[in-house]
Short mmCIF file of C-alpha atoms in Angstrom, two decimals:
data_model
loop_
_atom_site.label_atom_id
_atom_site.label_comp_id
_atom_site.label_asym_id
_atom_site.label_seq_id
_atom_site.Cartn_x
_atom_site.Cartn_y
_atom_site.Cartn_z
CA UNK A 1 107.91 75.36 128.85
CA UNK A 2 106.28 73.55 126.19
CA UNK A 3 103.44 76.20 126.01
CA UNK A 4 106.27 78.81 125.69
CA UNK A 5 107.69 76.78 122.83
CA UNK A 6 104.70 76.30 120.89
CA UNK A 7 104.08 80.18 121.14
CA UNK A 8 107.41 80.68 119.60
CA UNK A 9 106.88 78.39 116.78
CA UNK A 10 103.42 80.18 116.01
CA UNK A 11 104.26 82.11 112.71
CA UNK A 12 103.72 85.97 112.90
CA UNK A 13 101.12 87.16 110.87
CA UNK A 14 102.05 88.47 107.69
CA UNK A 15 101.31 92.17 107.10
CA UNK A 16 99.71 91.81 104.09
CA UNK A 17 96.79 89.35 105.40
CA UNK A 18 95.46 92.63 107.33
CA UNK A 19 93.95 93.60 104.25
CA UNK A 20 94.23 90.80 101.71
CA UNK A 21 92.55 87.54 101.57
CA UNK A 22 93.19 86.28 98.22
CA UNK A 23 94.87 87.67 94.76
CA UNK A 24 91.35 88.87 93.89
CA UNK A 25 91.28 91.48 96.46
CA UNK A 26 94.24 93.22 94.51
CA UNK A 27 92.52 93.53 91.25
CA UNK A 28 91.29 96.78 90.30
CA UNK A 29 87.58 97.21 89.72
CA UNK A 30 86.11 98.82 86.85
CA UNK A 31 84.28 101.51 88.97
CA UNK A 32 87.91 102.19 90.46
CA UNK A 33 89.34 102.48 86.92
CA UNK A 34 86.55 104.95 85.96
CA UNK A 35 87.05 106.87 89.14
CA UNK A 36 90.81 107.09 88.21
CA UNK A 37 90.37 108.68 85.10
CA UNK A 38 88.03 111.19 86.51
CA UNK A 39 90.69 112.11 89.04
CA UNK A 40 93.05 112.61 86.32
CA UNK A 41 90.64 114.87 84.49
CA UNK A 42 90.04 117.04 87.54
CA UNK A 43 94.01 117.10 88.14
CA UNK A 44 94.27 118.28 84.42
CA UNK A 45 91.98 121.07 84.94
CA UNK A 46 93.42 122.14 88.22
CA UNK A 47 96.89 122.50 86.48
CA UNK A 48 95.34 124.30 83.35
CA UNK A 49 93.91 127.01 85.39
CA UNK A 50 96.98 129.08 85.65
CA UNK A 51 97.59 129.15 82.08
CA UNK A 52 94.16 130.01 81.16
CA UNK A 53 94.46 133.02 83.74
CA UNK A 54 97.68 133.97 81.83
CA UNK A 55 95.73 133.81 78.53
CA UNK A 56 93.35 136.14 79.96
CA UNK A 57 95.65 138.55 81.19
CA UNK A 58 97.49 138.39 77.84
CA UNK A 59 94.24 139.23 76.08
CA UNK A 60 93.93 142.32 78.26
CA UNK A 61 97.62 143.58 77.78
CA UNK A 62 97.89 142.79 74.00
CA UNK A 63 94.45 144.84 73.61
CA UNK A 64 96.31 148.23 73.92
CA UNK A 65 98.15 147.21 70.77
CA UNK A 66 96.97 148.99 67.43
CA UNK A 67 98.55 146.45 65.29
CA UNK A 68 100.71 143.25 65.55
CA UNK A 69 103.68 145.15 65.05
CA UNK A 70 102.97 147.32 68.20
CA UNK A 71 103.08 144.00 70.43
CA UNK A 72 106.80 144.12 70.33
CA UNK A 73 106.88 147.35 71.97
CA UNK A 74 104.85 146.22 75.07
CA UNK A 75 107.67 145.18 77.43
CA UNK A 76 105.78 143.06 79.84
CA UNK A 77 104.20 140.49 77.33
CA UNK A 78 107.71 139.61 75.57
CA UNK A 79 107.99 136.20 77.26
CA UNK A 80 104.28 135.42 76.30
CA UNK A 81 105.01 136.38 72.59
CA UNK A 82 107.80 134.01 72.78
CA UNK A 83 105.61 131.36 74.17
CA UNK A 84 102.98 132.09 71.39
CA UNK A 85 105.81 131.78 68.68
CA UNK A 86 106.00 128.32 70.00
CA UNK A 87 109.15 128.39 72.10
CA UNK A 88 108.82 126.31 75.40
CA UNK A 89 110.15 127.75 78.57
CA UNK A 90 113.13 125.09 78.31
CA UNK A 91 113.88 125.94 74.84
CA UNK A 92 114.00 129.68 75.60
CA UNK A 93 116.74 129.31 78.32
CA UNK A 94 119.17 127.92 75.33
CA UNK A 95 118.24 130.98 73.13
CA UNK A 96 120.32 133.95 72.59
CA UNK A 97 118.29 137.70 72.72
CA UNK A 98 118.59 137.94 68.81
CA UNK A 99 117.34 134.38 68.32
CA UNK A 100 114.10 135.22 70.76
CA UNK A 101 113.62 138.34 68.68
CA UNK A 102 113.63 136.43 65.36
CA UNK A 103 111.21 134.03 66.73
CA UNK A 104 108.66 136.57 67.68
CA UNK A 105 109.16 138.70 64.43
CA UNK A 106 108.31 135.52 62.67
CA UNK A 107 105.03 135.05 64.72
CA UNK A 108 104.15 138.62 63.85
CA UNK A 109 104.89 138.47 60.25
CA UNK A 110 103.52 134.77 59.47
CA UNK A 111 100.55 134.47 61.75
CA UNK A 112 99.37 137.65 63.59
CA UNK A 113 99.62 139.99 60.70
CA UNK A 114 97.58 137.69 58.48
CA UNK A 115 94.74 137.57 61.10
CA UNK A 116 94.15 141.06 60.39
CA UNK A 117 91.95 142.97 63.26
CA UNK A 118 91.81 139.51 64.84
CA UNK A 119 95.38 139.58 65.84
CA UNK A 120 94.88 139.64 69.46
CA UNK A 121 92.77 136.65 69.39
CA UNK A 122 95.13 134.84 67.30
CA UNK A 123 97.88 135.69 69.81
CA UNK A 124 95.74 134.11 72.46
CA UNK A 125 95.13 131.08 70.79
CA UNK A 126 98.78 130.35 69.76
CA UNK A 127 99.85 131.07 73.61
CA UNK A 128 97.39 128.49 74.83
CA UNK A 129 98.53 125.86 72.03
CA UNK A 130 102.24 126.05 73.46
CA UNK A 131 100.83 126.10 77.14
CA UNK A 132 98.92 123.22 76.12
CA UNK A 133 101.94 121.06 75.23
CA UNK A 134 103.49 122.05 78.42
CA UNK A 135 100.56 120.92 80.40
CA UNK A 136 100.46 117.81 78.57
CA UNK A 137 104.34 117.30 79.54
CA UNK A 138 103.44 117.91 83.15
CA UNK A 139 100.58 115.27 82.98
CA UNK A 140 102.79 112.39 81.85
CA UNK A 141 103.62 111.41 85.51
CA UNK A 142 100.34 112.79 86.99
CA UNK A 143 99.52 109.37 88.10
CA UNK A 144 102.70 108.98 90.09
CA UNK A 145 101.97 112.29 91.61
CA UNK A 146 98.56 111.50 92.81
CA UNK A 147 99.62 108.28 94.05
CA UNK A 148 102.45 109.89 96.31
CA UNK A 149 99.67 112.41 97.51
CA UNK A 150 97.58 109.47 98.64
CA UNK A 151 100.13 107.46 100.35
CA UNK A 152 101.57 110.54 102.21
CA UNK A 153 97.77 111.39 103.50
CA UNK A 154 97.49 107.79 104.80
CA UNK A 155 100.73 108.07 106.36
CA UNK A 156 100.03 111.37 108.00
CA UNK A 157 96.55 109.97 109.02
CA UNK A 158 98.05 107.07 110.81
CA UNK A 159 100.61 108.90 112.68
CA UNK A 160 98.31 111.46 113.71
CA UNK A 161 95.66 108.91 114.90
CA UNK A 162 98.28 107.19 117.01
CA UNK A 163 99.30 110.58 118.43
CA UNK A 164 102.51 110.81 117.09
CA UNK A 165 104.31 114.12 116.04
CA UNK A 166 106.09 114.32 112.59
CA UNK A 167 108.17 116.63 110.59
CA UNK A 168 107.39 116.97 106.80
CA UNK A 169 109.88 117.69 103.85
CA UNK A 170 108.85 120.39 101.61
CA UNK A 171 109.65 119.42 98.11
CA UNK A 172 110.16 122.93 96.68
CA UNK A 173 112.64 124.11 99.20
CA UNK A 174 113.92 120.91 100.62
CA UNK A 175 113.39 122.02 104.06
CA UNK A 176 111.75 120.19 107.02
CA UNK A 177 108.78 121.64 108.78
CA UNK A 178 107.21 120.85 111.88
CA UNK A 179 103.53 119.67 112.02
CA UNK A 180 100.86 121.89 112.87
CA UNK A 181 97.43 121.68 113.73
CA UNK A 182 96.20 122.39 110.19
CA UNK A 183 97.77 119.91 107.93
CA UNK A 184 95.30 120.08 105.15
CA UNK A 185 96.85 119.70 101.75
CA UNK A 186 100.37 119.31 102.88
CA UNK A 187 100.66 116.29 100.68
CA UNK A 188 100.46 118.64 97.60
CA UNK A 189 103.93 119.85 98.61
CA UNK A 190 105.29 117.02 100.81
CA UNK A 191 108.31 114.71 99.62
CA UNK A 192 109.16 113.06 102.99
CA UNK A 193 107.93 112.52 106.62
CA UNK A 194 109.88 112.03 109.67
CA UNK A 195 109.02 110.68 113.26
CA UNK A 196 109.86 108.96 116.38
CA UNK A 197 108.31 106.25 117.90
CA UNK A 198 109.29 104.04 120.74
CA UNK A 199 112.57 105.64 120.54
CA UNK A 200 113.00 104.43 116.84
CA UNK A 201 113.43 107.36 114.42
CA UNK A 202 112.13 106.71 111.12
CA UNK A 203 112.39 108.79 108.02
CA UNK A 204 110.21 108.35 104.76
CA UNK A 205 111.52 109.85 101.33
CA UNK A 206 109.67 109.50 98.15
CA UNK A 207 111.54 109.27 94.87
CA UNK A 208 114.85 109.08 96.32
CA UNK A 209 118.05 108.02 94.44
CA UNK A 210 119.70 105.35 96.37
CA UNK A 211 123.43 105.98 96.16
CA UNK A 212 124.70 102.27 95.99
CA UNK A 213 121.78 101.24 93.79
CA UNK A 214 122.40 104.19 91.75
CA UNK A 215 118.69 104.12 90.88
CA UNK A 216 115.59 105.96 92.17
CA UNK A 217 113.12 104.18 94.50
CA UNK A 218 109.51 105.53 94.74
CA UNK A 219 109.39 105.09 98.76
CA UNK A 220 112.32 104.55 101.13
CA UNK A 221 111.99 104.32 104.84
CA UNK A 222 115.19 104.63 106.82
CA UNK A 223 116.26 104.43 110.36
CA UNK A 224 117.41 107.89 110.87
CA UNK A 225 116.47 111.59 111.84
CA UNK A 226 115.85 113.98 109.30
CA UNK A 227 118.95 115.83 109.71
CA UNK A 228 121.03 112.69 109.04
CA UNK A 229 119.13 111.63 105.97
CA UNK A 230 122.26 112.55 103.47
CA UNK A 231 124.62 110.44 105.61
CA UNK A 232 122.40 107.54 106.30
CA UNK A 233 121.14 107.24 102.58
CA UNK A 234 124.55 105.77 102.00
CA UNK A 235 124.59 103.12 104.38
CA UNK A 236 122.62 100.17 103.27
CA UNK A 237 121.78 98.98 107.19
CA UNK A 238 119.80 102.27 107.58
CA UNK A 239 116.96 100.99 105.06
CA UNK A 240 114.16 99.54 106.99
CA UNK A 241 111.87 99.32 103.89
CA UNK A 242 111.67 100.21 100.17
CA UNK A 243 108.73 100.16 97.91
CA UNK A 244 107.75 100.89 94.34
CA UNK A 245 104.51 103.15 93.88
CA UNK A 246 102.71 103.00 90.17
CA UNK A 247 99.78 105.31 90.10
CA UNK A 248 98.99 104.86 86.50
CA UNK A 249 95.22 103.89 85.94
CA UNK A 250 95.15 102.96 82.61
CA UNK A 251 94.45 99.04 82.34
CA UNK A 252 96.55 98.94 78.99
CA UNK A 253 99.87 100.02 81.17
CA UNK A 254 99.09 97.77 84.18
CA UNK A 255 101.38 94.82 83.02
CA UNK A 256 104.23 97.15 81.91
CA UNK A 257 104.02 98.93 85.48
CA UNK A 258 104.45 95.63 87.57
CA UNK A 259 107.22 94.63 85.09
CA UNK A 260 109.10 97.38 85.98
CA UNK A 261 108.38 97.52 89.72
CA UNK A 262 109.19 93.82 89.76
CA UNK A 263 112.49 94.27 88.39
CA UNK A 264 113.13 97.03 90.58
CA UNK A 265 112.26 95.22 93.58
CA UNK A 266 114.28 92.40 92.46
CA UNK A 267 117.50 94.60 92.08
CA UNK A 268 116.90 96.26 95.30
CA UNK A 269 116.84 92.79 97.02
CA UNK A 270 119.88 91.51 95.28
CA UNK A 271 121.98 94.58 96.35
CA UNK A 272 121.06 94.16 100.06
CA UNK A 273 121.50 90.52 100.05
CA UNK A 274 124.96 90.90 98.88
CA UNK A 275 125.60 92.63 102.26
CA UNK A 276 123.53 90.14 104.44
CA UNK A 277 120.54 92.46 104.69
CA UNK A 278 116.98 92.12 103.90
CA UNK A 279 114.95 95.25 104.50
CA UNK A 280 110.86 95.12 103.91
CA UNK A 281 109.87 95.33 100.48
CA UNK A 282 106.23 96.18 99.21
CA UNK A 283 104.27 97.15 96.18
CA UNK A 284 101.27 99.70 95.65
CA UNK A 285 99.63 99.87 92.19
CA UNK A 286 96.42 101.61 90.98
CA UNK A 287 95.94 99.35 87.71
CA UNK A 288 96.20 95.58 88.75
CA UNK A 289 94.84 93.19 86.45
CA UNK A 290 93.94 89.78 87.19
CA UNK A 291 97.19 87.95 85.98
CA UNK A 292 99.29 90.46 87.80
CA UNK A 293 97.50 90.20 90.77
CA UNK A 294 98.18 86.34 91.09
CA UNK A 295 101.79 87.15 90.40
CA UNK A 296 101.93 89.77 93.31
CA UNK A 297 100.23 87.31 95.54
CA UNK A 298 102.44 84.39 94.69
CA UNK A 299 105.46 86.47 95.61
CA UNK A 300 103.60 87.78 98.88
CA UNK A 301 102.99 84.17 99.97
CA UNK A 302 106.69 83.21 99.05
CA UNK A 303 107.87 85.62 101.50
CA UNK A 304 109.46 87.54 98.48
CA UNK A 305 107.70 90.59 98.82
CA UNK A 306 106.27 91.46 102.21
CA UNK A 307 103.38 93.85 101.68
CA UNK A 308 101.23 94.94 98.78
CA UNK A 309 98.11 96.99 98.10
CA UNK A 310 95.73 98.33 95.53
CA UNK A 311 95.97 102.41 95.49
CA UNK A 312 92.23 102.35 94.56
CA UNK A 313 91.28 100.52 97.88
CA UNK A 314 91.44 103.17 100.72
CA UNK A 315 91.14 100.66 103.29
CA UNK A 316 94.23 98.67 101.66
CA UNK A 317 96.41 102.04 101.60
CA UNK A 318 95.33 102.70 105.09
CA UNK A 319 96.33 99.24 106.26
CA UNK A 320 99.81 99.24 104.44
CA UNK A 321 100.38 102.88 105.67
CA UNK A 322 99.62 101.80 109.14
CA UNK A 323 102.09 98.96 108.74
CA UNK A 324 104.80 101.38 107.58
CA UNK A 325 104.40 103.33 110.68
CA UNK A 326 104.97 100.51 112.82
CA UNK A 327 108.29 99.15 111.44
#
Protein backbone atom coordinates (compact mmCIF):
# COMPACT_ATOMS: atom_id res chain seq x y z
CA UNK A 1 0.00 0.00 0.00
CA UNK A 2 2.81 2.40 0.92
CA UNK A 3 4.59 1.49 -2.31
CA UNK A 4 1.50 2.38 -4.33
CA UNK A 5 1.18 5.66 -2.42
CA UNK A 6 4.83 6.51 -3.05
CA UNK A 7 4.41 5.81 -6.78
CA UNK A 8 1.35 8.05 -6.95
CA UNK A 9 3.33 10.87 -5.34
CA UNK A 10 6.11 10.66 -7.92
CA UNK A 11 5.69 13.60 -10.28
CA UNK A 12 5.02 12.76 -13.88
CA UNK A 13 8.01 13.79 -16.05
CA UNK A 14 7.41 17.14 -17.68
CA UNK A 15 7.29 16.80 -21.50
CA UNK A 16 9.88 19.51 -22.20
CA UNK A 17 12.43 17.63 -20.10
CA UNK A 18 12.61 15.03 -22.88
CA UNK A 19 14.62 17.47 -24.99
CA UNK A 20 15.59 20.41 -22.76
CA UNK A 21 17.99 20.39 -19.80
CA UNK A 22 18.20 24.15 -19.26
CA UNK A 23 17.29 27.49 -20.83
CA UNK A 24 20.54 27.44 -22.82
CA UNK A 25 19.19 24.55 -24.91
CA UNK A 26 16.52 26.92 -26.25
CA UNK A 27 18.97 29.57 -27.49
CA UNK A 28 19.37 29.76 -31.27
CA UNK A 29 22.99 29.28 -32.32
CA UNK A 30 24.80 31.56 -34.76
CA UNK A 31 25.10 28.63 -37.19
CA UNK A 32 21.32 28.07 -37.04
CA UNK A 33 20.67 31.75 -37.79
CA UNK A 34 22.93 31.55 -40.84
CA UNK A 35 21.22 28.37 -42.03
CA UNK A 36 17.84 30.03 -41.52
CA UNK A 37 18.73 32.98 -43.73
CA UNK A 38 19.99 30.59 -46.41
CA UNK A 39 16.67 28.71 -46.24
CA UNK A 40 14.79 32.00 -46.71
CA UNK A 41 16.94 32.86 -49.73
CA UNK A 42 16.29 29.46 -51.31
CA UNK A 43 12.55 29.83 -50.72
CA UNK A 44 12.61 33.30 -52.28
CA UNK A 45 14.30 31.88 -55.38
CA UNK A 46 11.74 29.06 -55.53
CA UNK A 47 8.89 31.54 -55.40
CA UNK A 48 10.54 33.80 -57.98
CA UNK A 49 10.81 31.03 -60.61
CA UNK A 50 7.22 31.38 -61.95
CA UNK A 51 7.69 35.15 -62.39
CA UNK A 52 10.95 34.65 -64.28
CA UNK A 53 9.26 32.14 -66.60
CA UNK A 54 6.34 34.54 -67.13
CA UNK A 55 8.81 37.28 -68.07
CA UNK A 56 10.46 34.98 -70.63
CA UNK A 57 7.09 34.12 -72.13
CA UNK A 58 6.19 37.81 -72.24
CA UNK A 59 9.40 38.65 -74.09
CA UNK A 60 8.67 36.05 -76.76
CA UNK A 61 5.07 37.21 -77.22
CA UNK A 62 5.95 40.93 -77.21
CA UNK A 63 8.67 40.41 -79.81
CA UNK A 64 5.92 40.01 -82.40
CA UNK A 65 5.07 43.70 -82.03
CA UNK A 66 6.76 46.13 -84.42
CA UNK A 67 6.15 49.14 -82.16
CA UNK A 68 5.04 49.82 -78.58
CA UNK A 69 1.56 50.72 -79.83
CA UNK A 70 1.22 47.26 -81.41
CA UNK A 71 1.50 45.68 -77.95
CA UNK A 72 -2.05 46.78 -77.13
CA UNK A 73 -3.28 44.65 -80.05
CA UNK A 74 -1.83 41.39 -78.70
CA UNK A 75 -4.74 40.08 -76.67
CA UNK A 76 -3.01 37.45 -74.55
CA UNK A 77 -0.45 39.85 -73.04
CA UNK A 78 -2.89 42.53 -71.84
CA UNK A 79 -2.78 41.35 -68.18
CA UNK A 80 1.04 41.45 -68.37
CA UNK A 81 0.95 44.98 -69.81
CA UNK A 82 -1.21 46.04 -66.86
CA UNK A 83 1.33 44.50 -64.49
CA UNK A 84 4.19 46.30 -66.27
CA UNK A 85 2.20 49.52 -65.84
CA UNK A 86 2.62 49.04 -62.08
CA UNK A 87 -0.87 47.72 -61.34
CA UNK A 88 -0.87 44.81 -58.89
CA UNK A 89 -3.25 41.87 -59.24
CA UNK A 90 -5.15 43.10 -56.18
CA UNK A 91 -5.47 46.64 -57.54
CA UNK A 92 -6.55 45.35 -60.96
CA UNK A 93 -9.62 43.80 -59.36
CA UNK A 94 -10.87 47.27 -58.40
CA UNK A 95 -10.36 48.91 -61.81
CA UNK A 96 -12.86 49.39 -64.61
CA UNK A 97 -11.87 48.41 -68.19
CA UNK A 98 -11.34 52.07 -69.12
CA UNK A 99 -9.03 52.54 -66.10
CA UNK A 100 -6.94 49.54 -67.17
CA UNK A 101 -6.74 50.84 -70.75
CA UNK A 102 -5.56 54.25 -69.48
CA UNK A 103 -2.86 52.64 -67.32
CA UNK A 104 -1.55 50.58 -70.24
CA UNK A 105 -1.61 53.58 -72.56
CA UNK A 106 0.37 55.57 -70.00
CA UNK A 107 2.95 52.75 -69.94
CA UNK A 108 3.25 52.81 -73.73
CA UNK A 109 3.44 56.60 -74.08
CA UNK A 110 5.67 57.43 -71.11
CA UNK A 111 8.06 54.49 -70.88
CA UNK A 112 7.98 52.08 -73.82
CA UNK A 113 7.91 54.58 -76.68
CA UNK A 114 10.91 56.57 -75.33
CA UNK A 115 12.86 53.27 -75.14
CA UNK A 116 12.84 53.12 -78.93
CA UNK A 117 13.98 49.80 -80.40
CA UNK A 118 14.49 48.42 -76.86
CA UNK A 119 10.81 48.70 -75.92
CA UNK A 120 10.44 44.93 -75.42
CA UNK A 121 13.30 44.83 -72.90
CA UNK A 122 11.82 47.88 -71.15
CA UNK A 123 8.47 46.09 -70.94
CA UNK A 124 10.01 42.98 -69.43
CA UNK A 125 12.01 45.00 -66.89
CA UNK A 126 8.90 46.87 -65.74
CA UNK A 127 6.89 43.65 -65.58
CA UNK A 128 9.54 42.12 -63.29
CA UNK A 129 9.63 45.29 -61.17
CA UNK A 130 5.96 44.90 -60.25
CA UNK A 131 6.28 41.14 -59.83
CA UNK A 132 9.19 41.82 -57.49
CA UNK A 133 6.83 43.79 -55.24
CA UNK A 134 4.41 40.86 -55.34
CA UNK A 135 7.22 38.51 -54.35
CA UNK A 136 8.28 40.81 -51.53
CA UNK A 137 4.75 40.81 -50.15
CA UNK A 138 4.54 37.03 -50.23
CA UNK A 139 7.87 36.77 -48.39
CA UNK A 140 6.72 38.77 -45.35
CA UNK A 141 5.40 35.71 -43.56
CA UNK A 142 7.62 33.13 -45.23
CA UNK A 143 9.25 32.35 -41.90
CA UNK A 144 5.87 31.27 -40.56
CA UNK A 145 5.21 29.20 -43.66
CA UNK A 146 8.54 27.37 -43.37
CA UNK A 147 7.93 26.80 -39.66
CA UNK A 148 4.54 25.28 -40.36
CA UNK A 149 6.04 22.99 -42.98
CA UNK A 150 8.76 21.79 -40.61
CA UNK A 151 6.37 21.05 -37.74
CA UNK A 152 3.92 19.40 -40.15
CA UNK A 153 6.65 17.08 -41.41
CA UNK A 154 7.66 16.26 -37.83
CA UNK A 155 4.05 15.37 -36.96
CA UNK A 156 3.71 13.21 -40.09
CA UNK A 157 6.97 11.43 -39.28
CA UNK A 158 5.89 10.75 -35.70
CA UNK A 159 2.55 9.30 -36.82
CA UNK A 160 4.11 7.22 -39.60
CA UNK A 161 6.78 5.86 -37.27
CA UNK A 162 4.07 4.77 -34.82
CA UNK A 163 2.13 3.08 -37.62
CA UNK A 164 -0.80 5.47 -37.25
CA UNK A 165 -2.70 6.36 -40.42
CA UNK A 166 -3.82 9.94 -40.87
CA UNK A 167 -5.83 12.29 -43.04
CA UNK A 168 -4.51 15.67 -44.09
CA UNK A 169 -6.26 18.94 -44.85
CA UNK A 170 -5.39 20.51 -48.20
CA UNK A 171 -4.95 24.27 -47.72
CA UNK A 172 -6.04 25.24 -51.24
CA UNK A 173 -9.35 23.38 -51.52
CA UNK A 174 -10.03 22.83 -47.79
CA UNK A 175 -10.68 19.12 -48.32
CA UNK A 176 -9.40 16.13 -46.33
CA UNK A 177 -7.34 13.46 -48.07
CA UNK A 178 -6.31 10.02 -46.85
CA UNK A 179 -2.59 9.35 -46.38
CA UNK A 180 -0.79 7.47 -49.15
CA UNK A 181 2.49 5.56 -49.32
CA UNK A 182 4.08 8.58 -51.01
CA UNK A 183 3.75 11.54 -48.64
CA UNK A 184 6.66 13.55 -50.07
CA UNK A 185 6.12 17.32 -50.11
CA UNK A 186 2.53 17.23 -48.79
CA UNK A 187 3.64 19.69 -46.10
CA UNK A 188 3.84 22.32 -48.89
CA UNK A 189 0.04 22.17 -49.18
CA UNK A 190 -1.01 20.95 -45.73
CA UNK A 191 -3.06 22.94 -43.23
CA UNK A 192 -4.16 20.18 -40.89
CA UNK A 193 -3.83 16.53 -39.82
CA UNK A 194 -6.23 14.08 -38.23
CA UNK A 195 -5.69 10.64 -36.71
CA UNK A 196 -7.06 8.09 -34.25
CA UNK A 197 -4.91 6.66 -31.45
CA UNK A 198 -6.20 4.39 -28.68
CA UNK A 199 -9.75 5.33 -29.71
CA UNK A 200 -8.94 9.03 -29.25
CA UNK A 201 -9.74 11.18 -32.26
CA UNK A 202 -7.30 14.04 -32.75
CA UNK A 203 -7.29 16.84 -35.30
CA UNK A 204 -4.54 19.45 -35.68
CA UNK A 205 -5.18 22.67 -37.59
CA UNK A 206 -2.70 25.45 -38.33
CA UNK A 207 -3.70 29.13 -38.33
CA UNK A 208 -7.21 28.65 -37.00
CA UNK A 209 -9.50 31.38 -35.73
CA UNK A 210 -10.93 30.12 -32.44
CA UNK A 211 -14.55 31.41 -32.37
CA UNK A 212 -14.83 32.19 -28.66
CA UNK A 213 -11.34 33.75 -28.56
CA UNK A 214 -11.99 35.77 -31.72
CA UNK A 215 -8.28 35.44 -32.45
CA UNK A 216 -6.09 33.36 -34.71
CA UNK A 217 -4.03 30.62 -33.03
CA UNK A 218 -0.99 29.21 -34.84
CA UNK A 219 -1.75 25.57 -33.94
CA UNK A 220 -4.79 23.93 -32.34
CA UNK A 221 -5.16 20.26 -31.38
CA UNK A 222 -8.77 19.20 -30.89
CA UNK A 223 -10.54 16.10 -29.66
CA UNK A 224 -12.69 15.50 -32.73
CA UNK A 225 -12.92 13.82 -36.13
CA UNK A 226 -12.17 16.00 -39.18
CA UNK A 227 -15.82 16.03 -40.25
CA UNK A 228 -16.77 17.48 -36.85
CA UNK A 229 -14.11 20.20 -36.85
CA UNK A 230 -16.39 23.16 -37.53
CA UNK A 231 -18.83 22.19 -34.78
CA UNK A 232 -16.12 21.23 -32.29
CA UNK A 233 -14.10 24.43 -32.81
CA UNK A 234 -16.88 26.34 -31.03
CA UNK A 235 -16.65 24.09 -27.94
CA UNK A 236 -13.94 25.06 -25.42
CA UNK A 237 -13.77 21.54 -23.95
CA UNK A 238 -12.87 20.11 -27.38
CA UNK A 239 -9.41 21.76 -27.30
CA UNK A 240 -6.55 19.52 -26.18
CA UNK A 241 -3.61 21.85 -26.89
CA UNK A 242 -2.93 25.28 -28.36
CA UNK A 243 0.43 26.70 -29.36
CA UNK A 244 2.24 29.63 -30.88
CA UNK A 245 4.67 29.04 -33.73
CA UNK A 246 7.14 31.80 -34.66
CA UNK A 247 9.36 31.03 -37.65
CA UNK A 248 11.13 34.37 -38.11
CA UNK A 249 14.88 33.80 -37.97
CA UNK A 250 16.11 37.41 -37.69
CA UNK A 251 17.53 37.87 -34.15
CA UNK A 252 16.49 41.53 -34.27
CA UNK A 253 12.81 40.54 -34.16
CA UNK A 254 13.14 37.63 -31.73
CA UNK A 255 12.05 39.48 -28.59
CA UNK A 256 9.02 40.98 -30.33
CA UNK A 257 7.92 37.55 -31.59
CA UNK A 258 8.11 36.14 -28.05
CA UNK A 259 6.19 39.09 -26.57
CA UNK A 260 3.42 38.58 -29.14
CA UNK A 261 3.32 34.83 -28.49
CA UNK A 262 3.45 35.27 -24.72
CA UNK A 263 0.50 37.68 -24.80
CA UNK A 264 -1.48 35.34 -27.06
CA UNK A 265 -0.83 32.33 -24.82
CA UNK A 266 -1.81 34.30 -21.70
CA UNK A 267 -5.05 35.31 -23.41
CA UNK A 268 -5.72 31.67 -24.30
CA UNK A 269 -5.14 30.49 -20.72
CA UNK A 270 -7.39 33.21 -19.29
CA UNK A 271 -10.25 32.43 -21.69
CA UNK A 272 -10.17 28.70 -20.95
CA UNK A 273 -9.70 29.19 -17.20
CA UNK A 274 -12.96 31.17 -17.11
CA UNK A 275 -14.68 27.89 -18.00
CA UNK A 276 -12.61 25.82 -15.60
CA UNK A 277 -10.48 24.37 -18.42
CA UNK A 278 -6.71 24.11 -18.83
CA UNK A 279 -5.62 22.80 -22.25
CA UNK A 280 -1.93 22.19 -22.92
CA UNK A 281 -0.05 25.26 -24.20
CA UNK A 282 3.32 25.38 -25.95
CA UNK A 283 5.70 27.63 -27.86
CA UNK A 284 7.98 26.91 -30.82
CA UNK A 285 10.32 29.62 -32.08
CA UNK A 286 13.17 29.88 -34.57
CA UNK A 287 14.96 32.97 -33.21
CA UNK A 288 15.36 32.62 -29.45
CA UNK A 289 17.84 34.89 -27.66
CA UNK A 290 19.36 34.21 -24.24
CA UNK A 291 17.03 36.51 -22.27
CA UNK A 292 13.82 35.20 -23.81
CA UNK A 293 15.10 31.62 -23.47
CA UNK A 294 15.28 32.20 -19.72
CA UNK A 295 11.76 33.65 -19.68
CA UNK A 296 10.44 30.62 -21.59
CA UNK A 297 12.28 28.28 -19.24
CA UNK A 298 10.81 30.04 -16.19
CA UNK A 299 7.30 29.55 -17.57
CA UNK A 300 8.03 25.89 -18.25
CA UNK A 301 9.37 25.33 -14.75
CA UNK A 302 6.38 27.15 -13.23
CA UNK A 303 3.95 25.04 -15.24
CA UNK A 304 2.53 28.10 -17.01
CA UNK A 305 3.78 26.69 -20.31
CA UNK A 306 3.81 22.94 -20.81
CA UNK A 307 6.27 22.54 -23.67
CA UNK A 308 8.62 24.51 -25.88
CA UNK A 309 11.17 23.89 -28.60
CA UNK A 310 13.64 25.72 -30.78
CA UNK A 311 12.52 25.29 -34.38
CA UNK A 312 16.11 25.17 -35.64
CA UNK A 313 16.86 22.07 -33.53
CA UNK A 314 15.50 19.01 -35.35
CA UNK A 315 15.62 16.82 -32.24
CA UNK A 316 13.61 19.30 -30.20
CA UNK A 317 10.98 19.64 -32.94
CA UNK A 318 10.71 15.84 -33.27
CA UNK A 319 10.30 15.49 -29.49
CA UNK A 320 7.58 18.14 -29.32
CA UNK A 321 5.77 16.58 -32.30
CA UNK A 322 5.88 13.18 -30.60
CA UNK A 323 4.39 14.74 -27.46
CA UNK A 324 1.56 16.34 -29.44
CA UNK A 325 0.77 13.02 -31.11
CA UNK A 326 0.64 11.33 -27.69
CA UNK A 327 -1.92 13.69 -26.16
